[in-house]
Amino acid sequence: MSCQHIRQMLDAWIDHELDDVTSAELAEHITHCTTCSAIRAERLKLRRLVKSGAPYFVASSSLRQSISQKLAVAANQQQHALIVTPPVRLNSNRRTWWQMAGLVTFASLASSALTVWILHLSVANNVPTIQAQLIEQHVASLANPKRMVDVASTDRHTVKPWFQGKLDFAPTVADLADAGYTLLGGRLEKIESQPTAVLIYQTRKHPISLFMTRATATKPMSVNTIRGFSVANWASGGVEFYVVADTDLIEVERLATLLQVLH
Ligand SMILES: [Zn+2]
């Protein structure tokens, strides 16, 4: 199973909705894949947050009835449409597949709305402070092209020496043009009083900020979505890395993996 496939089934797995065989496959993947494992940990954290912080309302019988009616109508419409989705094997066979499709659609809509709301809450409460700060830096730098880079060059041999003497670690300045990431340049920032190297890459019109500071310990890669931005974070070889972009998580993860290999 691919990481993408795993992530599509992660919520169902956490909610114990998958059959034993599929559950075992997911569990096996999670023990080997740090990225999927980090996403699972994030979802569990979210679940705990929802349980402890969200108000709980019991649906009235009229609400239940109106949802059932809407689902029945939606299911009738879907019966005539050909839907191609990856197979999600569910335990319950009391309902027909089209009823389940309606329920899954409804549940995933409700769950995304809840996720957005909870993430909004956690940012408002400054839970991931550094990451929220980096997103602000990323957005602010893109709004002002003069602030984006102090050294503008696609050549790593121009950008890397520019940092010399300005940092207490050696930043990774990689040429990733062949992989589809064009280097636009670099600048210096102070983040939480730490001198920080920032590189800007671009892929298919999406600018990506790579922040690097000195690290004292190593940290496995974790990926996170905050306010619609994807963030990857890890530390190795005395450097802590943060990749911030408005692309999807997979893109940020791909760049992060490339950088991990090169560093
Ligand atoms: Zn995976």
PDB file of C-alpha atoms and ligand atoms in Angstrom:
ATOM      1  CA  MET A   1       0.000   0.000   0.000  1.00  0.00           C
ATOM      2  CA  SER A   2       1.271   3.495  -0.871  1.00  0.00           C
ATOM      3  CA  CYS A   3       1.543   6.282   1.709  1.00  0.00           C
ATOM      4  CA  GLN A   4      -1.254   8.112  -0.107  1.00  0.00           C
ATOM      5  CA  HIS A   5      -3.515   5.059   0.112  1.00  0.00           C
ATOM      6  CA  ILE A   6      -2.673   4.664   3.812  1.00  0.00           C
ATOM      7  CA  ARG A   7      -3.578   8.282   4.511  1.00  0.00           C
ATOM      8  CA  GLN A   8      -6.945   7.915   2.793  1.00  0.00           C
ATOM      9  CA  MET A   9      -7.797   5.131   5.220  1.00  0.00           C
ATOM     10  CA  LEU A  10      -6.141   6.571   8.322  1.00  0.00           C
ATOM     11  CA  ASP A  11      -9.273   8.143   9.801  1.00  0.00           C
ATOM     12  CA  ALA A  12     -11.328   4.985   9.250  1.00  0.00           C
ATOM     13  CA  TRP A  13      -8.552   2.983  10.890  1.00  0.00           C
ATOM     14  CA  ILE A  14      -8.348   5.267  13.921  1.00  0.00           C
ATOM     15  CA  ASP A  15     -12.128   4.921  14.261  1.00  0.00           C
ATOM     16  CA  HIS A  16     -11.836   1.065  14.117  1.00  0.00           C
ATOM     17  CA  GLU A  17     -13.928   0.921  10.949  1.00  0.00           C
ATOM     18  CA  LEU A  18     -11.619  -1.293   8.887  1.00  0.00           C
ATOM     19  CA  ASP A  19     -11.522  -5.064   8.738  1.00  0.00           C
ATOM     20  CA  ASP A  20      -8.748  -7.002  10.491  1.00  0.00           C
ATOM     21  CA  VAL A  21      -6.642  -7.678   7.398  1.00  0.00           C
ATOM     22  CA  THR A  22      -6.602  -4.028   6.257  1.00  0.00           C
ATOM     23  CA  SER A  23      -6.002  -2.858   9.846  1.00  0.00           C
ATOM     24  CA  ALA A  24      -2.991  -5.173  10.113  1.00  0.00           C
ATOM     25  CA  GLU A  25      -1.601  -3.835   6.807  1.00  0.00           C
ATOM     26  CA  LEU A  26      -1.919  -0.265   8.063  1.00  0.00           C
ATOM     27  CA  ALA A  27      -0.352  -1.105  11.424  1.00  0.00           C
ATOM     28  CA  GLU A  28       2.564  -2.764   9.642  1.00  0.00           C
ATOM     29  CA  HIS A  29       3.078   0.305   7.393  1.00  0.00           C
ATOM     30  CA  ILE A  30       2.933   2.713  10.342  1.00  0.00           C
ATOM     31  CA  THR A  31       5.708   0.875  12.194  1.00  0.00           C
ATOM     32  CA  HIS A  32       8.054   1.432   9.231  1.00  0.00           C
ATOM     33  CA  CYS A  33       6.954   4.806   7.838  1.00  0.00           C
ATOM     34  CA  THR A  34       7.850   7.768  10.071  1.00  0.00           C
ATOM     35  CA  THR A  35       5.807  10.213   7.978  1.00  0.00           C
ATOM     36  CA  CYS A  36       2.542   8.255   8.121  1.00  0.00           C
ATOM     37  CA  SER A  37       3.225   7.531  11.767  1.00  0.00           C
ATOM     38  CA  ALA A  38       3.618  11.274  12.445  1.00  0.00           C
ATOM     39  CA  ILE A  39       0.333  11.987  10.651  1.00  0.00           C
ATOM     40  CA  ARG A  40      -1.376   9.315  12.738  1.00  0.00           C
ATOM     41  CA  ALA A  41       0.002  10.861  15.944  1.00  0.00           C
ATOM     42  CA  GLU A  42      -1.295  14.242  14.794  1.00  0.00           C
ATOM     43  CA  ARG A  43      -4.773  12.789  14.161  1.00  0.00           C
ATOM     44  CA  LEU A  44      -4.823  11.131  17.582  1.00  0.00           C
ATOM     45  CA  LYS A  45      -3.830  14.424  19.176  1.00  0.00           C
ATOM     46  CA  LEU A  46      -6.653  16.114  17.274  1.00  0.00           C
ATOM     47  CA  ARG A  47      -9.073  13.455  18.511  1.00  0.00           C
ATOM     48  CA  ARG A  48      -8.048  14.056  22.101  1.00  0.00           C
ATOM     49  CA  LEU A  49      -8.434  17.812  21.565  1.00  0.00           C
ATOM     50  CA  VAL A  50     -11.906  17.315  20.146  1.00  0.00           C
ATOM     51  CA  LYS A  51     -12.892  15.008  23.006  1.00  0.00           C
ATOM     52  CA  SER A  52     -11.602  17.324  25.700  1.00  0.00           C
ATOM     53  CA  GLY A  53     -12.406  20.712  24.203  1.00  0.00           C
ATOM     54  CA  ALA A  54     -15.387  20.452  21.893  1.00  0.00           C
ATOM     55  CA  PRO A  55     -18.948  20.803  23.162  1.00  0.00           C
ATOM     56  CA  TYR A  56     -21.029  17.660  22.693  1.00  0.00           C
ATOM     57  CA  PHE A  57     -24.571  17.826  21.405  1.00  0.00           C
ATOM     58  CA  VAL A  58     -27.028  14.987  21.078  1.00  0.00           C
ATOM     59  CA  ALA A  59     -28.806  15.116  17.702  1.00  0.00           C
ATOM     60  CA  SER A  60     -32.547  15.615  18.018  1.00  0.00           C
ATOM     61  CA  SER A  61     -34.815  13.035  16.404  1.00  0.00           C
ATOM     62  CA  SER A  62     -35.957  15.605  13.813  1.00  0.00           C
ATOM     63  CA  LEU A  63     -32.306  16.262  12.821  1.00  0.00           C
ATOM     64  CA  ARG A  64     -31.621  12.521  12.549  1.00  0.00           C
ATOM     65  CA  GLN A  65     -34.712  12.128  10.398  1.00  0.00           C
ATOM     66  CA  SER A  66     -33.826  15.006   8.079  1.00  0.00           C
ATOM     67  CA  ILE A  67     -30.229  13.683   7.640  1.00  0.00           C
ATOM     68  CA  SER A  68     -31.550  10.173   6.886  1.00  0.00           C
ATOM     69  CA  GLN A  69     -33.896  11.603   4.270  1.00  0.00           C
ATOM     70  CA  LYS A  70     -31.095  13.655   2.660  1.00  0.00           C
ATOM     71  CA  LEU A  71     -28.811  10.610   2.624  1.00  0.00           C
ATOM     72  CA  ALA A  72     -31.511   8.513   0.977  1.00  0.00           C
ATOM     73  CA  VAL A  73     -31.995  11.151  -1.741  1.00  0.00           C
ATOM     74  CA  ALA A  74     -28.220  11.495  -2.256  1.00  0.00           C
ATOM     75  CA  ALA A  75     -27.839   7.712  -2.362  1.00  0.00           C
ATOM     76  CA  ASN A  76     -30.561   7.423  -5.022  1.00  0.00           C
ATOM     77  CA  GLN A  77     -28.680   9.942  -7.149  1.00  0.00           C
ATOM     78  CA  GLN A  78     -25.370   8.199  -6.587  1.00  0.00           C
ATOM     79  CA  GLN A  79     -26.829   4.851  -7.570  1.00  0.00           C
ATOM     80  CA  HIS A  80     -26.888   6.121 -11.131  1.00  0.00           C
ATOM     81  CA  ALA A  81     -23.409   7.582 -11.103  1.00  0.00           C
ATOM     82  CA  LEU A  82     -20.248   5.564 -11.541  1.00  0.00           C
ATOM     83  CA  ILE A  83     -17.923   6.394  -8.690  1.00  0.00           C
ATOM     84  CA  VAL A  84     -14.322   5.261  -8.845  1.00  0.00           C
ATOM     85  CA  THR A  85     -12.718   5.329  -5.409  1.00  0.00           C
ATOM     86  CA  PRO A  86     -10.026   3.194  -3.817  1.00  0.00           C
ATOM     87  CA  PRO A  87     -11.661   0.240  -2.067  1.00  0.00           C
ATOM     88  CA  VAL A  88     -12.236   0.886   1.619  1.00  0.00           C
ATOM     89  CA  ARG A  89     -13.213  -2.378   3.241  1.00  0.00           C
ATOM     90  CA  LEU A  90     -15.592  -1.745   6.073  1.00  0.00           C
ATOM     91  CA  ASN A  91     -16.726  -4.089   8.790  1.00  0.00           C
ATOM     92  CA  SER A  92     -20.421  -3.482   8.649  1.00  0.00           C
ATOM     93  CA  ASN A  93     -22.420  -5.249   5.976  1.00  0.00           C
ATOM     94  CA  ARG A  94     -25.763  -4.220   7.364  1.00  0.00           C
ATOM     95  CA  ARG A  95     -25.872  -1.289   4.968  1.00  0.00           C
ATOM     96  CA  THR A  96     -25.658  -1.387   1.206  1.00  0.00           C
ATOM     97  CA  TRP A  97     -22.627   0.195  -0.452  1.00  0.00           C
ATOM     98  CA  TRP A  98     -24.539   3.264  -1.608  1.00  0.00           C
ATOM     99  CA  GLN A  99     -25.811   4.013   1.875  1.00  0.00           C
ATOM    100  CA  MET A 100     -22.245   3.674   3.099  1.00  0.00           C
ATOM    101  CA  ALA A 101     -20.992   5.984   0.317  1.00  0.00           C
ATOM    102  CA  GLY A 102     -23.457   8.621   1.472  1.00  0.00           C
ATOM    103  CA  LEU A 103     -22.439   8.193   5.090  1.00  0.00           C
ATOM    104  CA  VAL A 104     -18.724   8.276   4.285  1.00  0.00           C
ATOM    105  CA  THR A 105     -19.163  11.473   2.238  1.00  0.00           C
ATOM    106  CA  PHE A 106     -21.163  13.075   5.019  1.00  0.00           C
ATOM    107  CA  ALA A 107     -18.725  11.937   7.709  1.00  0.00           C
ATOM    108  CA  SER A 108     -15.665  13.147   5.809  1.00  0.00           C
ATOM    109  CA  LEU A 109     -17.264  16.547   5.175  1.00  0.00           C
ATOM    110  CA  ALA A 110     -18.100  16.853   8.861  1.00  0.00           C
ATOM    111  CA  SER A 111     -14.610  15.689   9.832  1.00  0.00           C
ATOM    112  CA  SER A 112     -12.848  18.191   7.511  1.00  0.00           C
ATOM    113  CA  ALA A 113     -14.945  21.037   8.866  1.00  0.00           C
ATOM    114  CA  LEU A 114     -14.023  19.970  12.393  1.00  0.00           C
ATOM    115  CA  THR A 115     -10.332  19.658  11.470  1.00  0.00           C
ATOM    116  CA  VAL A 116     -10.255  23.179  10.034  1.00  0.00           C
ATOM    117  CA  TRP A 117     -11.983  24.499  13.122  1.00  0.00           C
ATOM    118  CA  ILE A 118      -9.641  22.701  15.537  1.00  0.00           C
ATOM    119  CA  LEU A 119      -6.508  23.765  13.605  1.00  0.00           C
ATOM    120  CA  HIS A 120      -7.803  27.311  13.706  1.00  0.00           C
ATOM    121  CA  LEU A 121      -8.242  26.963  17.471  1.00  0.00           C
ATOM    122  CA  SER A 122      -4.757  25.577  18.002  1.00  0.00           C
ATOM    123  CA  VAL A 123      -3.172  28.385  15.961  1.00  0.00           C
ATOM    124  CA  ALA A 124      -5.234  30.934  17.866  1.00  0.00           C
ATOM    125  CA  ASN A 125      -3.925  29.404  21.094  1.00  0.00           C
ATOM    126  CA  ASN A 126      -0.338  29.504  19.745  1.00  0.00           C
ATOM    127  CA  VAL A 127       0.223  25.771  20.112  1.00  0.00           C
ATOM    128  CA  PRO A 128       2.714  25.380  17.236  1.00  0.00           C
ATOM    129  CA  THR A 129       4.336  28.797  17.911  1.00  0.00           C
ATOM    130  CA  ILE A 130       7.489  28.407  15.822  1.00  0.00           C
ATOM    131  CA  GLN A 131       5.635  26.910  12.882  1.00  0.00           C
ATOM    132  CA  ALA A 132       2.988  29.662  12.976  1.00  0.00           C
ATOM    133  CA  GLN A 133       5.809  32.246  13.092  1.00  0.00           C
ATOM    134  CA  LEU A 134       7.510  30.669  10.087  1.00  0.00           C
ATOM    135  CA  ILE A 135       4.253  30.712   8.115  1.00  0.00           C
ATOM    136  CA  GLU A 136       3.929  34.422   8.898  1.00  0.00           C
ATOM    137  CA  GLN A 137       7.518  34.977   7.708  1.00  0.00           C
ATOM    138  CA  HIS A 138       6.813  32.959   4.571  1.00  0.00           C
ATOM    139  CA  VAL A 139       3.675  34.971   3.734  1.00  0.00           C
ATOM    140  CA  ALA A 140       5.246  38.346   4.595  1.00  0.00           C
ATOM    141  CA  SER A 141       8.332  37.676   2.475  1.00  0.00           C
ATOM    142  CA  LEU A 142       6.239  36.714  -0.550  1.00  0.00           C
ATOM    143  CA  ALA A 143       4.126  39.853  -0.207  1.00  0.00           C
ATOM    144  CA  ASN A 144       7.265  41.987  -0.504  1.00  0.00           C
ATOM    145  CA  PRO A 145       9.657  40.839  -3.277  1.00  0.00           C
ATOM    146  CA  LYS A 146      12.400  43.097  -1.835  1.00  0.00           C
ATOM    147  CA  ARG A 147      12.210  41.194   1.464  1.00  0.00           C
ATOM    148  CA  MET A 148      12.067  37.756  -0.112  1.00  0.00           C
ATOM    149  CA  VAL A 149      15.791  37.372  -0.820  1.00  0.00           C
ATOM    150  CA  ASP A 150      18.966  39.270   0.149  1.00  0.00           C
ATOM    151  CA  VAL A 151      20.968  37.281  -2.368  1.00  0.00           C
ATOM    152  CA  ALA A 152      19.025  36.588  -5.569  1.00  0.00           C
ATOM    153  CA  SER A 153      20.523  33.770  -7.595  1.00  0.00           C
ATOM    154  CA  THR A 154      19.632  30.370  -8.982  1.00  0.00           C
ATOM    155  CA  ASP A 155      23.280  29.333  -8.533  1.00  0.00           C
ATOM    156  CA  ARG A 156      24.079  27.548  -5.268  1.00  0.00           C
ATOM    157  CA  HIS A 157      27.742  28.583  -5.684  1.00  0.00           C
ATOM    158  CA  THR A 158      26.621  32.208  -5.302  1.00  0.00           C
ATOM    159  CA  VAL A 159      24.065  31.626  -2.542  1.00  0.00           C
ATOM    160  CA  LYS A 160      26.050  29.317  -0.218  1.00  0.00           C
ATOM    161  CA  PRO A 161      29.139  31.577   0.151  1.00  0.00           C
ATOM    162  CA  TRP A 162      26.868  34.547   0.868  1.00  0.00           C
ATOM    163  CA  PHE A 163      25.946  32.914   4.211  1.00  0.00           C
ATOM    164  CA  GLN A 164      29.588  32.512   5.232  1.00  0.00           C
ATOM    165  CA  GLY A 165      30.374  34.183   8.556  1.00  0.00           C
ATOM    166  CA  LYS A 166      26.715  35.030   9.131  1.00  0.00           C
ATOM    167  CA  LEU A 167      25.667  31.715  10.767  1.00  0.00           C
ATOM    168  CA  ASP A 168      26.924  29.334  13.456  1.00  0.00           C
ATOM    169  CA  PHE A 169      26.294  26.265  11.249  1.00  0.00           C
ATOM    170  CA  ALA A 170      26.728  25.271   7.603  1.00  0.00           C
ATOM    171  CA  PRO A 171      23.415  25.537   5.734  1.00  0.00           C
ATOM    172  CA  THR A 172      22.477  23.066   3.000  1.00  0.00           C
ATOM    173  CA  VAL A 173      22.193  24.936  -0.299  1.00  0.00           C
ATOM    174  CA  ALA A 174      21.176  22.317  -2.827  1.00  0.00           C
ATOM    175  CA  ASP A 175      20.616  22.605  -6.559  1.00  0.00           C
ATOM    176  CA  LEU A 176      17.274  20.816  -7.027  1.00  0.00           C
ATOM    177  CA  ALA A 177      16.420  22.174 -10.480  1.00  0.00           C
ATOM    178  CA  ASP A 178      16.451  18.660 -11.938  1.00  0.00           C
ATOM    179  CA  ALA A 179      13.805  17.616  -9.406  1.00  0.00           C
ATOM    180  CA  GLY A 180      11.623  20.596 -10.352  1.00  0.00           C
ATOM    181  CA  TYR A 181      12.608  23.065  -7.605  1.00  0.00           C
ATOM    182  CA  THR A 182      14.228  26.287  -8.842  1.00  0.00           C
ATOM    183  CA  LEU A 183      16.404  28.122  -6.314  1.00  0.00           C
ATOM    184  CA  LEU A 184      15.471  31.836  -6.229  1.00  0.00           C
ATOM    185  CA  GLY A 185      17.939  32.950  -3.550  1.00  0.00           C
ATOM    186  CA  GLY A 186      18.403  33.289   0.185  1.00  0.00           C
ATOM    187  CA  ARG A 187      18.176  35.689   3.113  1.00  0.00           C
ATOM    188  CA  LEU A 188      18.991  35.893   6.781  1.00  0.00           C
ATOM    189  CA  GLU A 189      16.406  36.024   9.593  1.00  0.00           C
ATOM    190  CA  LYS A 190      16.388  35.935  13.395  1.00  0.00           C
ATOM    191  CA  ILE A 191      13.816  33.439  14.639  1.00  0.00           C
ATOM    192  CA  GLU A 192      13.461  33.144  18.415  1.00  0.00           C
ATOM    193  CA  SER A 193      16.826  34.973  18.584  1.00  0.00           C
ATOM    194  CA  GLN A 194      18.482  32.225  16.489  1.00  0.00           C
ATOM    195  CA  PRO A 195      20.260  33.253  13.273  1.00  0.00           C
ATOM    196  CA  THR A 196      18.283  31.494  10.542  1.00  0.00           C
ATOM    197  CA  ALA A 197      19.125  30.867   6.890  1.00  0.00           C
ATOM    198  CA  VAL A 198      16.141  31.041   4.543  1.00  0.00           C
ATOM    199  CA  LEU A 199      16.213  29.673   1.007  1.00  0.00           C
ATOM    200  CA  ILE A 200      13.406  30.244  -1.458  1.00  0.00           C
ATOM    201  CA  TYR A 201      12.647  27.558  -4.004  1.00  0.00           C
ATOM    202  CA  GLN A 202       9.866  27.577  -6.549  1.00  0.00           C
ATOM    203  CA  THR A 203       7.933  24.703  -8.017  1.00  0.00           C
ATOM    204  CA  ARG A 204       5.096  25.191 -10.537  1.00  0.00           C
ATOM    205  CA  LYS A 205       4.563  28.825  -9.428  1.00  0.00           C
ATOM    206  CA  HIS A 206       4.487  27.818  -5.732  1.00  0.00           C
ATOM    207  CA  PRO A 207       7.227  29.509  -3.691  1.00  0.00           C
ATOM    208  CA  ILE A 208       8.642  27.336  -0.919  1.00  0.00           C
ATOM    209  CA  SER A 209      10.578  28.632   2.086  1.00  0.00           C
ATOM    210  CA  LEU A 210      13.285  26.463   3.615  1.00  0.00           C
ATOM    211  CA  PHE A 211      14.316  27.670   7.082  1.00  0.00           C
ATOM    212  CA  MET A 212      17.516  26.350   8.697  1.00  0.00           C
ATOM    213  CA  THR A 213      18.783  26.943  12.232  1.00  0.00           C
ATOM    214  CA  ARG A 214      21.426  25.291  14.399  1.00  0.00           C
ATOM    215  CA  ALA A 215      20.247  22.102  16.100  1.00  0.00           C
ATOM    216  CA  THR A 216      21.731  20.306  19.090  1.00  0.00           C
ATOM    217  CA  ALA A 217      19.811  17.052  18.640  1.00  0.00           C
ATOM    218  CA  THR A 218      18.383  15.086  15.744  1.00  0.00           C
ATOM    219  CA  LYS A 219      14.626  14.930  15.155  1.00  0.00           C
ATOM    220  CA  PRO A 220      12.666  12.632  12.816  1.00  0.00           C
ATOM    221  CA  MET A 221      10.613  14.236  10.062  1.00  0.00           C
ATOM    222  CA  SER A 222       7.091  15.343  10.890  1.00  0.00           C
ATOM    223  CA  VAL A 223       4.587  16.982   8.564  1.00  0.00           C
ATOM    224  CA  ASN A 224       1.770  19.259   9.543  1.00  0.00           C
ATOM    225  CA  THR A 225      -0.947  21.403   7.963  1.00  0.00           C
ATOM    226  CA  ILE A 226      -1.468  24.775   9.605  1.00  0.00           C
ATOM    227  CA  ARG A 227      -3.834  27.431   8.232  1.00  0.00           C
ATOM    228  CA  GLY A 228      -3.719  25.777   4.829  1.00  0.00           C
ATOM    229  CA  PHE A 229       0.091  25.694   4.725  1.00  0.00           C
ATOM    230  CA  SER A 230       2.094  22.495   4.697  1.00  0.00           C
ATOM    231  CA  VAL A 231       5.070  22.344   7.051  1.00  0.00           C
ATOM    232  CA  ALA A 232       7.772  19.669   7.278  1.00  0.00           C
ATOM    233  CA  ASN A 233      10.244  19.718  10.177  1.00  0.00           C
ATOM    234  CA  TRP A 234      13.259  17.604  11.068  1.00  0.00           C
ATOM    235  CA  ALA A 235      16.811  17.968  12.399  1.00  0.00           C
ATOM    236  CA  SER A 236      19.979  16.203  11.383  1.00  0.00           C
ATOM    237  CA  GLY A 237      23.716  16.899  11.184  1.00  0.00           C
ATOM    238  CA  GLY A 238      23.482  19.885  13.545  1.00  0.00           C
ATOM    239  CA  VAL A 239      20.811  21.666  11.464  1.00  0.00           C
ATOM    240  CA  GLU A 240      17.071  21.971  12.061  1.00  0.00           C
ATOM    241  CA  PHE A 241      15.007  22.281   8.871  1.00  0.00           C
ATOM    242  CA  TYR A 242      11.522  23.655   8.265  1.00  0.00           C
ATOM    243  CA  VAL A 243       9.910  23.549   4.811  1.00  0.00           C
ATOM    244  CA  VAL A 244       6.867  25.832   4.455  1.00  0.00           C
ATOM    245  CA  ALA A 245       4.641  26.083   1.372  1.00  0.00           C
ATOM    246  CA  ASP A 246       1.035  26.440   0.266  1.00  0.00           C
ATOM    247  CA  THR A 247       1.310  23.174  -1.679  1.00  0.00           C
ATOM    248  CA  ASP A 248      -0.117  19.887  -0.416  1.00  0.00           C
ATOM    249  CA  LEU A 249       1.659  17.800   2.213  1.00  0.00           C
ATOM    250  CA  ILE A 250       2.973  15.291  -0.340  1.00  0.00           C
ATOM    251  CA  GLU A 251       4.902  18.034  -2.196  1.00  0.00           C
ATOM    252  CA  VAL A 252       6.490  19.374   0.990  1.00  0.00           C
ATOM    253  CA  GLU A 253       7.350  15.836   2.064  1.00  0.00           C
ATOM    254  CA  ARG A 254       8.957  15.117  -1.312  1.00  0.00           C
ATOM    255  CA  LEU A 255      11.235  18.157  -1.070  1.00  0.00           C
ATOM    256  CA  ALA A 256      12.007  17.348   2.574  1.00  0.00           C
ATOM    257  CA  THR A 257      12.977  13.786   1.646  1.00  0.00           C
ATOM    258  CA  LEU A 258      15.276  15.058  -1.139  1.00  0.00           C
ATOM    259  CA  LEU A 259      16.974  17.442   1.295  1.00  0.00           C
ATOM    260  CA  GLN A 260      17.346  14.700   3.906  1.00  0.00           C
ATOM    261  CA  VAL A 261      19.148  12.527   1.389  1.00  0.00           C
ATOM    262  CA  LEU A 262      21.465  15.375   0.344  1.00  0.00           C
ATOM    263  CA  HIS A 263      22.317  16.622   3.823  1.00  0.00           C
TER     264      HIS A 263
HETATM  265 ZN    ZN B   1       3.795   5.951   4.664  1.00  0.00          ZN
END
